[in-house]
Amino acid sequence: MAKILPLHHSHHKHSHHNHPHRNASNNNNNNNINSDSSSTNTEQRAAESLVAKLENVEEQYESIIQNLPQDCSEVPRDNAAGLFMISPAGQQRPRMVHCTADGWTTVQRRYDGSADFNRSWADYAAGFGQPAGEYWIGNEQLHHLTRNNCTQLRVLMQDIYDNVWLAQYDRFYISSRADGYRLNTAGYSGNASDALDYQQGMQFSAIDVDRDISQTHCAANYEGGWWFSHCQHANLNGRYNLGLTWFDAARNEWIAVKSSQMLIKRQSADKCSSAEASAVEVLTTTTTTTTTSTGLRSLTSSSTSSLAVPAAGQLLDATHTGAMPVAAAAAVKVLATKRPVRAPSTIAAYAFATRL
């Protein structure tokens, strides 16, 4: 007769047989957890390392930007005219610009019609063209380059008869984007007449943004962005050979511009301070107030200016074969009193009244 084993022995045997499976499963779970934790730690260390590298690159970039000249006036004087990298104050993006040997920054240049200037307001804000060729530096850059309100503007032009014309301003400022990049000039001198005075205080217009005060769309008609009013006495961004003009009030004639170059140069702070003081005195003694037929008030003053300028051949840039005027500070001599610098509080009223 077979011997029957107790049931509890069989149970214990079965139970004892299953323990290795549970232990193996637990070990696998622990290994997976450890593996996931190790993988997470590795990824975290890799991310932290990448962030550290990016921060280092950013610090190096900022260091490079801070060491760049803010404009051409800070480029070492032993450098000849050419292309230089600058970083205008308030900007984190460096720009390549053309600098003259005497520290002027080229902000506009036309000489052969190779660049399309019939562009949108956004294009004019950002800038376009090549610094070594036809070029517009951009209204945003102009704002940052002139925001200290202590910047000179020099406009050099050559007409279709190869006559050379110069208009220079002791003060040149372009307001912010929010204000429409409004034009402010003062302290004119030159032989080309103060044509920009007609457009004083105007916001910038382009083919897709009409901010002039004319019944027509000036930017669309002349195919280029500018500070139009009714519509212009000066426009160097119009259609080449048709729209480049400057009004010479002394002869009551338009200058047919063949090539143009607009340059700016930041003045020293002490010179600007003395100019402000002189402006207050000049305004007190020479400015008269009259009432216009529309009831608006207009500020008027009289001045006569002329400059001795070099011959056309002396103004050609060595890097170009076309008729390209460049800055020639040594050849520029003021022979008469300049138009006085206006106080900021009078600019808006004057600009509106003189356009009527």
C-alpha positions as a printed NumPy array, in Angstrom:
array([[  0.   ,   0.   ,   0.   ],
       [  1.486,   3.331,  -1.053],
       [  2.423,   5.819,   1.572],
       [  0.553,   9.07 ,   1.32 ],
       [  2.649,  12.105,   2.104],
       [  1.122,  14.93 ,   4.124],
       [ -0.251,  17.763,   2.018],
       [  1.727,  20.372,   3.888],
       [  4.989,  18.827,   2.725],
       [  3.953,  19.168,  -0.874],
       [  2.914,  22.773,  -0.279],
       [  6.212,  23.652,   1.297],
       [  8.084,  22.05 ,  -1.53 ],
       [  6.122,  23.989,  -4.125],
       [  6.514,  27.161,  -2.187],
       [ 10.211,  26.642,  -1.834],
       [ 10.503,  25.996,  -5.565],
       [  8.866,  29.383,  -6.484],
       [ 11.115,  31.676,  -4.345],
       [ 13.918,  31.942,  -6.947],
       [ 11.438,  33.303,  -9.536],
       [ 10.271,  36.063,  -7.215],
       [ 13.827,  36.986,  -6.314],
       [ 14.869,  37.104,  -9.959],
       [ 11.911,  39.347, -10.778],
       [ 12.757,  41.704,  -7.924],
       [ 16.364,  41.843,  -9.014],
       [ 15.325,  42.691, -12.578],
       [ 13.081,  45.504, -11.332],
       [ 15.875,  46.899,  -9.191],
       [ 18.275,  46.728, -12.109],
       [ 15.794,  48.567, -14.352],
       [ 15.304,  51.284, -11.74 ],
       [ 19.042,  51.673, -11.304],
       [ 19.516,  51.743, -15.078],
       [ 16.81 ,  54.423, -15.523],
       [ 18.294,  56.482, -12.704],
       [ 21.761,  56.182, -14.194],
       [ 20.442,  57.188, -17.629],
       [ 18.634,  60.206, -16.154],
       [ 21.757,  61.323, -14.32 ],
       [ 23.824,  60.98 , -17.487],
       [ 21.351,  63.053, -19.503],
       [ 21.215,  65.697, -16.771],
       [ 25.017,  65.936, -16.669],
       [ 25.111,  66.215, -20.463],
       [ 22.477,  68.984, -20.412],
       [ 24.344,  70.87 , -17.68 ],
       [ 27.572,  70.564, -19.658],
       [ 25.869,  71.895, -22.793],
       [ 24.382,  74.827, -20.874],
       [ 27.81 ,  75.647, -19.442],
       [ 29.342,  75.588, -22.924],
       [ 26.587,  77.829, -24.3  ],
       [ 27.031,  80.278, -21.424],
       [ 30.74 ,  80.366, -22.152],
       [ 30.103,  81.042, -25.847],
       [ 27.619,  83.777, -24.9  ],
       [ 30.148,  85.409, -22.578],
       [ 32.793,  85.324, -25.302],
       [ 30.32 ,  86.801, -27.81 ],
       [ 29.368,  89.615, -25.424],
       [ 33.032,  90.308, -24.772],
       [ 33.701,  90.584, -28.504],
       [ 30.692,  92.896, -28.958],
       [ 31.76 ,  95.139, -26.083],
       [ 35.255,  95.489, -27.523],
       [ 34.037,  96.502, -30.977],
       [ 33.918, 100.24 , -31.815],
       [ 30.444, 101.774, -31.542],
       [ 30.986, 103.609, -34.809],
       [ 33.774, 104.626, -37.155],
       [ 34.881, 107.489, -34.903],
       [ 36.27 , 104.845, -32.504],
       [ 38.238, 102.975, -35.19 ],
       [ 41.998, 103.557, -34.654],
       [ 43.22 , 106.489, -36.712],
       [ 46.088, 104.518, -38.245],
       [ 43.557, 102.591, -40.345],
       [ 42.794, 103.614, -43.907],
       [ 39.262, 103.891, -45.281],
       [ 37.551, 100.535, -45.653],
       [ 35.128,  98.055, -44.12 ],
       [ 35.015,  97.633, -40.345],
       [ 32.821,  95.802, -37.87 ],
       [ 31.015,  98.056, -35.394],
       [ 28.476,  97.518, -32.621],
       [ 26.22 , 100.559, -32.05 ],
       [ 25.257, 101.265, -28.44 ],
       [ 22.132,  99.389, -27.405],
       [ 22.551,  96.762, -30.115],
       [ 23.661,  93.155, -29.688],
       [ 24.197,  92.547, -33.395],
       [ 27.44 ,  93.817, -34.955],
       [ 27.292,  95.449, -38.38 ],
       [ 29.813,  95.741, -41.181],
       [ 30.099,  99.351, -42.349],
       [ 32.279, 101.499, -44.547],
       [ 34.466, 103.931, -42.584],
       [ 36.455, 106.87 , -43.88 ],
       [ 40.011, 107.432, -42.722],
       [ 38.867, 110.394, -40.622],
       [ 36.18 , 108.515, -38.696],
       [ 32.924, 109.047, -40.613],
       [ 30.431, 106.164, -40.865],
       [ 28.761, 105.682, -44.247],
       [ 25.002, 105.234, -43.798],
       [ 23.836, 105.671, -47.406],
       [ 25.458, 105.419, -50.802],
       [ 24.173, 105.57 , -54.406],
       [ 26.27 , 105.669, -57.55 ],
       [ 25.095, 103.237, -60.219],
       [ 21.57 , 102.023, -59.445],
       [ 22.705,  98.45 , -58.752],
       [ 20.745,  98.185, -55.492],
       [ 16.95 ,  98.284, -55.357],
       [ 15.833, 101.123, -53.075],
       [ 12.118, 100.691, -53.802],
       [ 11.589,  98.627, -50.656],
       [  9.24 ,  98.153, -47.716],
       [  9.278, 100.059, -44.455],
       [ 10.603,  96.937, -42.695],
       [ 13.479,  96.676, -45.19 ],
       [ 14.423, 100.288, -44.571],
       [ 14.276,  99.667, -40.828],
       [ 16.635,  96.673, -41.081],
       [ 18.914,  98.009, -43.824],
       [ 19.917,  96.523, -47.167],
       [ 22.597,  96.507, -49.829],
       [ 26.347,  95.999, -49.386],
       [ 28.563,  98.332, -47.308],
       [ 31.152,  98.238, -50.084],
       [ 28.565,  99.21 , -52.7  ],
       [ 25.137, 100.822, -52.792],
       [ 23.766, 100.698, -49.311],
       [ 21.265, 101.794, -46.67 ],
       [ 22.447, 101.065, -43.134],
       [ 18.91 , 100.821, -41.702],
       [ 16.733, 103.181, -39.676],
       [ 17.075, 101.102, -36.513],
       [ 20.849, 101.402, -36.727],
       [ 20.532, 105.119, -37.478],
       [ 18.456, 105.542, -34.353],
       [ 21.015, 103.807, -32.146],
       [ 23.949, 105.569, -33.796],
       [ 22.389, 109.022, -33.295],
       [ 20.424, 108.521, -30.074],
       [ 22.835, 110.626, -28.011],
       [ 21.667, 113.607, -30.128],
       [ 25.308, 114.583, -30.652],
       [ 25.924, 113.339, -34.174],
       [ 26.931, 115.208, -37.32 ],
       [ 25.552, 114.433, -40.765],
       [ 27.486, 115.012, -43.969],
       [ 25.765, 114.685, -47.354],
       [ 28.081, 114.6  , -50.362],
       [ 26.607, 114.667, -53.863],
       [ 27.806, 114.835, -57.422],
       [ 25.422, 115.943, -60.135],
       [ 25.178, 114.794, -63.752],
       [ 27.526, 117.648, -64.744],
       [ 30.14 , 116.438, -62.199],
       [ 29.636, 119.401, -59.886],
       [ 30.19 , 118.573, -56.216],
       [ 27.659, 119.572, -53.578],
       [ 27.849, 119.428, -49.812],
       [ 25.252, 119.741, -47.046],
       [ 26.48 , 119.306, -43.491],
       [ 24.529, 119.366, -40.212],
       [ 25.978, 119.807, -36.753],
       [ 23.126, 117.812, -35.285],
       [ 21.406, 114.783, -36.783],
       [ 19.036, 112.518, -34.902],
       [ 16.612, 109.758, -35.937],
       [ 13.946, 108.889, -33.373],
       [ 12.834, 105.392, -32.385],
       [ 10.779, 102.879, -34.342],
       [  7.757, 103.666, -32.15 ],
       [  8.035, 107.305, -33.257],
       [  8.377, 106.376, -36.938],
       [ 12.115, 107.12 , -37.187],
       [ 11.426, 110.843, -37.24 ],
       [ 14.025, 113.171, -38.8  ],
       [ 15.706, 115.923, -36.752],
       [ 18.514, 118.093, -38.158],
       [ 20.09 , 121.4  , -37.154],
       [ 23.185, 123.518, -37.692],
       [ 23.333, 123.451, -41.516],
       [ 26.331, 124.538, -43.542],
       [ 27.307, 123.85 , -47.149],
       [ 26.845, 124.868, -50.774],
       [ 23.807, 122.69 , -51.546],
       [ 21.163, 124.591, -49.506],
       [ 19.344, 123.224, -46.456],
       [ 16.882, 121.024, -48.348],
       [ 16.27 , 118.762, -45.348],
       [ 14.732, 121.655, -43.447],
       [ 11.595, 121.249, -45.58 ],
       [ 11.238, 117.712, -44.244],
       [ 12.233, 118.473, -40.67 ],
       [ 10.3  , 116.494, -38.067],
       [  8.771, 114.046, -40.564],
       [  8.399, 110.317, -39.985],
       [  9.86 , 107.844, -42.453],
       [  7.703, 106.635, -45.362],
       [  8.136, 103.694, -47.727],
       [  6.14 , 102.058, -50.509],
       [  3.93 , 100.191, -48.012],
       [  3.768, 102.834, -45.261],
       [  2.606, 106.368, -46.139],
       [  3.455, 108.843, -43.363],
       [  3.852, 112.027, -45.373],
       [  1.427, 114.954, -45.184],
       [  0.795, 115.153, -48.917],
       [ -2.425, 114.288, -50.733],
       [ -0.414, 111.752, -52.738],
       [  1.761, 108.78 , -51.73 ],
       [  5.237, 110.293, -52.121],
       [  7.248, 107.111, -51.479],
       [  5.268, 105.2  , -54.084],
       [  5.57 , 108.014, -56.629],
       [  9.327, 108.436, -56.225],
       [ 10.014, 104.712, -55.665],
       [ 12.07 , 104.917, -52.504],
       [ 11.798, 105.415, -48.735],
       [ 12.479, 108.86 , -47.248],
       [ 11.247, 111.491, -44.766],
       [  8.612, 112.923, -47.091],
       [  6.381, 115.906, -46.373],
       [  4.757, 117.685, -49.41 ],
       [  6.56 , 115.632, -50.896],
       [ 10.225, 116.653, -50.869],
       [ 12.999, 119.146, -51.26 ],
       [ 15.515, 116.341, -50.872],
       [ 15.356, 112.652, -51.717],
       [ 18.446, 110.499, -52.217],
       [ 16.653, 107.141, -52.08 ],
       [ 14.37 , 107.504, -55.1  ],
       [ 14.56 , 105.725, -58.415],
       [ 18.102, 106.021, -59.747],
       [ 18.649, 108.682, -62.445],
       [ 15.072, 109.894, -62.001],
       [ 14.315, 110.327, -58.326],
       [ 17.646, 111.387, -56.784],
       [ 17.181, 115.093, -56.14 ],
       [ 18.194, 117.962, -53.872],
       [ 16.712, 121.448, -54.076],
       [ 19.215, 124.312, -54.223],
       [ 17.261, 127.265, -52.854],
       [ 20.068, 129.715, -53.654],
       [ 19.581, 129.103, -57.392],
       [ 15.949, 128.011, -57.114],
       [ 16.883, 124.876, -59.04 ],
       [ 16.906, 121.128, -58.479],
       [ 20.254, 119.356, -58.34 ],
       [ 20.162, 116.277, -60.588],
       [ 22.113, 113.918, -58.337],
       [ 24.269, 111.244, -59.999],
       [ 25.928, 109.914, -56.841],
       [ 25.395, 110.479, -53.144],
       [ 26.906, 109.501, -49.852],
       [ 25.475, 110.195, -46.408],
       [ 27.907, 109.947, -43.508],
       [ 27.609, 110.466, -39.765],
       [ 30.141, 111.121, -37.016],
       [ 29.621, 111.261, -33.282],
       [ 30.951, 114.407, -31.635],
       [ 32.565, 114.655, -28.23 ],
       [ 30.271, 115.174, -25.231],
       [ 31.882, 118.494, -24.286],
       [ 31.35 , 119.84 , -27.813],
       [ 27.687, 118.877, -27.655],
       [ 27.27 , 120.56 , -24.293],
       [ 28.731, 123.817, -25.623],
       [ 26.504, 123.55 , -28.706],
       [ 23.414, 123.272, -26.497],
       [ 24.444, 126.392, -24.584],
       [ 25.065, 128.297, -27.823],
       [ 21.71 , 127.179, -29.183],
       [ 19.86 , 128.688, -26.243],
       [ 21.645, 132.014, -26.715],
       [ 21.071, 132.067, -30.478],
       [ 17.38 , 131.255, -30.094],
       [ 16.97 , 134.034, -27.552],
       [ 18.517, 136.716, -29.784],
       [ 17.72 , 135.723, -33.373],
       [ 14.437, 133.784, -33.386],
       [ 11.188, 135.618, -34.043],
       [  7.69 , 134.272, -33.649],
       [  4.954, 135.016, -36.162],
       [  1.374, 133.852, -36.57 ],
       [  0.544, 132.018, -39.807],
       [ -2.708, 132.385, -41.739],
       [ -3.9  , 129.087, -40.269],
       [ -3.413, 130.251, -36.702],
       [ -0.32 , 128.065, -36.164],
       [  2.907, 129.581, -34.872],
       [  6.075, 129.466, -36.962],
       [  9.631, 130.044, -35.848],
       [ 11.828, 131.693, -38.47 ],
       [ 15.461, 132.712, -38.61 ],
       [ 17.803, 133.8  , -41.357],
       [ 21.31 , 132.593, -42.098],
       [ 23.651, 132.347, -45.036],
       [ 26.055, 129.414, -45.396],
       [ 28.626, 128.277, -47.909],
       [ 31.521, 125.853, -47.989],
       [ 34.632, 125.533, -50.048],
       [ 34.515, 122.011, -51.447],
       [ 37.089, 120.032, -53.435],
       [ 36.743, 119.271, -57.111],
       [ 34.798, 116.229, -58.238],
       [ 37.924, 114.186, -58.931],
       [ 39.117, 114.667, -55.353],
       [ 35.993, 113.076, -53.956],
       [ 36.234, 109.732, -55.715],
       [ 36.565, 106.707, -53.484],
       [ 39.61 , 104.637, -54.457],
       [ 37.588, 101.438, -54.069],
       [ 35.161, 102.413, -56.862],
       [ 35.483, 103.526, -60.447],
       [ 32.152, 105.344, -60.502],
       [ 31.542, 108.905, -59.373],
       [ 31.418, 108.177, -55.65 ],
       [ 31.819, 111.136, -53.293],
       [ 33.517, 110.416, -49.958],
       [ 34.209, 112.456, -46.837],
       [ 37.013, 114.968, -47.196],
       [ 37.017, 116.806, -43.889],
       [ 40.292, 118.595, -44.493],
       [ 38.875, 120.193, -47.626],
       [ 35.685, 121.405, -45.963],
       [ 35.871, 124.949, -44.651],
       [ 32.938, 126.875, -43.203],
       [ 32.865, 130.388, -44.684],
       [ 29.676, 131.789, -43.153],
       [ 27.363, 131.511, -40.189],
       [ 25.55 , 128.2  , -39.815],
       [ 21.84 , 127.855, -39.236],
       [ 21.416, 127.868, -35.432],
       [ 20.725, 124.677, -33.554],
       [ 17.102, 124.628, -32.43 ],
       [ 16.022, 123.578, -28.977],
       [ 14.072, 120.281, -28.996],
       [ 10.924, 121.993, -27.745],
       [ 10.731, 124.15 , -30.887],
       [ 11.48 , 121.502, -33.506],
       [  7.977, 120.037, -33.868],
       [  6.23 , 123.422, -34.11 ],
       [  8.784, 124.747, -36.571],
       [  8.68 , 121.662, -38.751],
       [  4.904, 121.663, -39.092],
       [  4.628, 125.392, -39.705],
       [  7.319, 125.524, -42.387],
       [  5.629, 122.774, -44.363],
       [  2.423, 124.799, -44.784]])
